[in-house]
Coordinates of C-alpha atoms in Angstrom, one line a residue:
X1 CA -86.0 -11.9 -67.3
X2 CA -87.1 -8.8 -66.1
X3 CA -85.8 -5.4 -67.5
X4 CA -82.5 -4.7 -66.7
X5 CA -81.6 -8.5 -65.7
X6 CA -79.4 -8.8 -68.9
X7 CA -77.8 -5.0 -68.5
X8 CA -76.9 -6.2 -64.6
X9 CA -76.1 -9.9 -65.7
X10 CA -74.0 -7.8 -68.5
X11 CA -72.5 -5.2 -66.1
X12 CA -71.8 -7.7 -63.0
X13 CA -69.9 -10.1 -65.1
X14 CA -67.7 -7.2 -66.8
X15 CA -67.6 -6.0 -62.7
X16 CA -66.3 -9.4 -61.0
X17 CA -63.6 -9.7 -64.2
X18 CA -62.4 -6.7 -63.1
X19 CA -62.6 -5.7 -59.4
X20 CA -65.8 -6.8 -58.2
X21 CA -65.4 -9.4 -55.7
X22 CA -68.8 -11.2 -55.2
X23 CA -69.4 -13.5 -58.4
X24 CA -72.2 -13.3 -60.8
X25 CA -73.3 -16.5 -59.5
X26 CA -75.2 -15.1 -56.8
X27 CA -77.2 -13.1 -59.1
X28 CA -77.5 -16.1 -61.6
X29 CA -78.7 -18.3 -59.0
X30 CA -81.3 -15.4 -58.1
X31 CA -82.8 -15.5 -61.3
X32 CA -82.9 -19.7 -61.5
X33 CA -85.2 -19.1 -58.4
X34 CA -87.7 -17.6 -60.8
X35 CA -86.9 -18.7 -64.2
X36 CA -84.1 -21.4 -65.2
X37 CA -84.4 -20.6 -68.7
X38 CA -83.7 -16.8 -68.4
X39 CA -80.9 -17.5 -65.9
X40 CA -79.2 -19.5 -68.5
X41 CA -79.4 -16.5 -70.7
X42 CA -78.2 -14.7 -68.4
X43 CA -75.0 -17.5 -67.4
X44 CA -74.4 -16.5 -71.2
X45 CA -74.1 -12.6 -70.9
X46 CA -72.5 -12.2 -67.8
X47 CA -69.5 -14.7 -69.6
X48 CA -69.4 -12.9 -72.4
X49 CA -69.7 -9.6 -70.3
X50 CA -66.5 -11.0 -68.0
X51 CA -64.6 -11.9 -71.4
X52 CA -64.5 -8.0 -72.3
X53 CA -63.9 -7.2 -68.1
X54 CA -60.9 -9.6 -68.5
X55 CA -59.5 -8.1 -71.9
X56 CA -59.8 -5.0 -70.0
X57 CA -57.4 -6.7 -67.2
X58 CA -55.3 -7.9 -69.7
X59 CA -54.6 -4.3 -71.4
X60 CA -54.0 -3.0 -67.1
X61 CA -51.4 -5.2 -66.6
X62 CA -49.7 -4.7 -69.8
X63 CA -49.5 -0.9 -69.7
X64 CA -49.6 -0.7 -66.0
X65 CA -48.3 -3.7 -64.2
X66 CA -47.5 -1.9 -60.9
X67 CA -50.3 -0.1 -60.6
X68 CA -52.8 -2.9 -61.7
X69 CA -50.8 -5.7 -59.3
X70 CA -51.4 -3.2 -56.4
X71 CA -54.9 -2.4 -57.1
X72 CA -55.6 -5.8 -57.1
X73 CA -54.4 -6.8 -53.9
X74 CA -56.8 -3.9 -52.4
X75 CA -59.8 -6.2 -53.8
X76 CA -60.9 -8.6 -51.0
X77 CA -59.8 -12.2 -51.1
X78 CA -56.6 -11.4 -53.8
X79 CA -53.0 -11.4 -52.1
X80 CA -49.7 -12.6 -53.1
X81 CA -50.6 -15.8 -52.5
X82 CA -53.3 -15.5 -54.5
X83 CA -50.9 -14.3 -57.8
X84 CA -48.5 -17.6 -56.9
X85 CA -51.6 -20.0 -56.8
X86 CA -52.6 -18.7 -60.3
X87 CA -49.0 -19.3 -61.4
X88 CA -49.4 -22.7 -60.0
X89 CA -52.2 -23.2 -61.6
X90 CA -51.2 -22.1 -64.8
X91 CA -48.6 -24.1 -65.2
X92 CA -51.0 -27.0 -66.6
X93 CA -51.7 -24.5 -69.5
X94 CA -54.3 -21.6 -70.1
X95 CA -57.6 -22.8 -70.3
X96 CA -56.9 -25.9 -67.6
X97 CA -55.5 -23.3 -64.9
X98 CA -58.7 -21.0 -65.3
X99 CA -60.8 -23.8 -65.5
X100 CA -59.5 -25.2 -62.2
X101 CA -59.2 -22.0 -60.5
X102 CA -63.2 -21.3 -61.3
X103 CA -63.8 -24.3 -59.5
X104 CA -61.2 -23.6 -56.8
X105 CA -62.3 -19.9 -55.8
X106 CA -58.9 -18.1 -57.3
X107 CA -60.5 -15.3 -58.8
X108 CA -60.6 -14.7 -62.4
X109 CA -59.0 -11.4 -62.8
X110 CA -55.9 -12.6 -61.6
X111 CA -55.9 -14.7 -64.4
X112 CA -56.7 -12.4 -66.8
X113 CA -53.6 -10.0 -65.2
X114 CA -51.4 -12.8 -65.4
X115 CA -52.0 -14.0 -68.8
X116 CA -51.5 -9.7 -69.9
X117 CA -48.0 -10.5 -67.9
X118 CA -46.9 -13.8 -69.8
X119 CA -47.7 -12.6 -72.9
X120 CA -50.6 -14.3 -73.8
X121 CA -52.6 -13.2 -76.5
X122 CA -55.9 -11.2 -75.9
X123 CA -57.8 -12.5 -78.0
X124 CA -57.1 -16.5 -76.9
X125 CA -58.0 -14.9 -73.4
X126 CA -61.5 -13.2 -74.4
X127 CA -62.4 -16.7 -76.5
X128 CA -61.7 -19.2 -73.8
X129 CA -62.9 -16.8 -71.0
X130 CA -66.3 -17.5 -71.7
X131 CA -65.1 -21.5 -72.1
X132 CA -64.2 -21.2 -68.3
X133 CA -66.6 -19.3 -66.8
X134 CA -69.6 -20.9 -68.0
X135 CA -69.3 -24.4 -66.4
X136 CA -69.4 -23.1 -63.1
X137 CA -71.9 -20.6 -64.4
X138 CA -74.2 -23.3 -65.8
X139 CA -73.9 -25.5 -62.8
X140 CA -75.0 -23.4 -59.8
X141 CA -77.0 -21.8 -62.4
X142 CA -79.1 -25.6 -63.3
X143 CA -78.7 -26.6 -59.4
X144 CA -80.6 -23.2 -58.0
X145 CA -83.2 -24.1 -61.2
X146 CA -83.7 -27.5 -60.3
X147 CA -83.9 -27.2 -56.4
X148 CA -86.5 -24.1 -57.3
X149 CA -88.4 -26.2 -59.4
X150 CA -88.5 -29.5 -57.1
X151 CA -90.0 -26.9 -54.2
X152 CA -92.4 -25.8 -56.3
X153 CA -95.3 -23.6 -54.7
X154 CA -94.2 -25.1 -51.1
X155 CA -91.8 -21.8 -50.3
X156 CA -92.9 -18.8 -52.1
X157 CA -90.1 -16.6 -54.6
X158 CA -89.3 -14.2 -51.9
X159 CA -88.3 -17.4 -49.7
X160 CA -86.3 -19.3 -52.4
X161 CA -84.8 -16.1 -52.9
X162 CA -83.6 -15.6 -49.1
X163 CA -82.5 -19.1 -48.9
X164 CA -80.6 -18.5 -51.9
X165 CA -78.9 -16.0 -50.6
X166 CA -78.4 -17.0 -47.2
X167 CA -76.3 -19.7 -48.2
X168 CA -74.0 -17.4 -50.9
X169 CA -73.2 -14.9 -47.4
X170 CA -72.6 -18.4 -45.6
X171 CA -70.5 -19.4 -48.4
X172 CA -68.7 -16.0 -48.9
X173 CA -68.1 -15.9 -44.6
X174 CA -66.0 -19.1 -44.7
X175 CA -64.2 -18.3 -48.4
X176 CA -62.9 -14.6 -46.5
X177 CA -62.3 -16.4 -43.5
X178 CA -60.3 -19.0 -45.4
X179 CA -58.5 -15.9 -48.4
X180 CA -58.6 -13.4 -46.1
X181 CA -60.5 -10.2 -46.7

């Protein structure tokens, strides 16, 4: 990993758990291009970095739950539907609702605000956050490794890299057209 990639796999997880709106999957998926093995370092930081961004959401929404619920709906692709769909999704428990909704594009730190709301313990939140992140983490994460590797030397870096992230603005131009921006 080059310099920094751990301080911005670090500081992008902690931003998406909080109001960052592009996930850090599009900068894990960068670094699979080049290495797989210090991507999945990486997958590991930015989990544990979005752990401490959710805690952080947790504490907002108990101390400020007007203020927090209406900063969040500022970030693109959050709205009241978004808050009903995590209560939905919560109703199968904790860790299954996050799970699902990291698969489901229902952004995390509605979770995290929502579990500060119901009363659920920080600390359950920052040790399963990591629990739910990861998988999705891990698989785009192994995908972008793979694919990189199986292309070999045929497209250079800087094309794996614009391929790469050619398909996360395709991807990120139908989830706002589908969540709304």
């Amino acid at each position: 990993m080059r310099p920094g990639s751990k301080t911005l796999a670090a500081l992008w997880g902690f931003a998406e758990a909080t109001l960052f709106f592009i996930v850090p999957d599009v900068f894990l998926t960068s670094v699979a291009c080049r290495s797989l093995r210090k991507a999945l370092l990486a997958c590991f930081i930015a989990s544990l970095a979005a752990a401490l961004g959710g805690t952080l959401m947790w504490h907002c929404a108990v101390w400020f739950p007007n203020q927090a619920h209406q900063l969040l709906l500022h970030v693109p692709g959050i709205s009241d539907d978004t808050f009903a769909r995590v209560e939905q999704l919560l109703q199968e428990g904790l860790y299954t609702g996050m799970l699902q909704g990291a698969f489901s594009g229902v952004p995390y730190k509605t979770f995290a605000y929502s579990a500060g709301q119901s009363g659920v313990n920080p600390a359950v939140l920052f040790l399963l956050t990591p629990l739910v992140r990861l998988p999705r983490f891990l698989l785009l994460t192994c995908l972008a490794g793979g694919l990189s590797a199986f292309i070999g030397n045929r497209l250079s870096l800087a094309a794996k890299l614009a391929i790469s992230l050619a398909l996360w603005a395709v991807f990120y131009t139908f989830y706002f057209s589908a969540v709304g921006w």
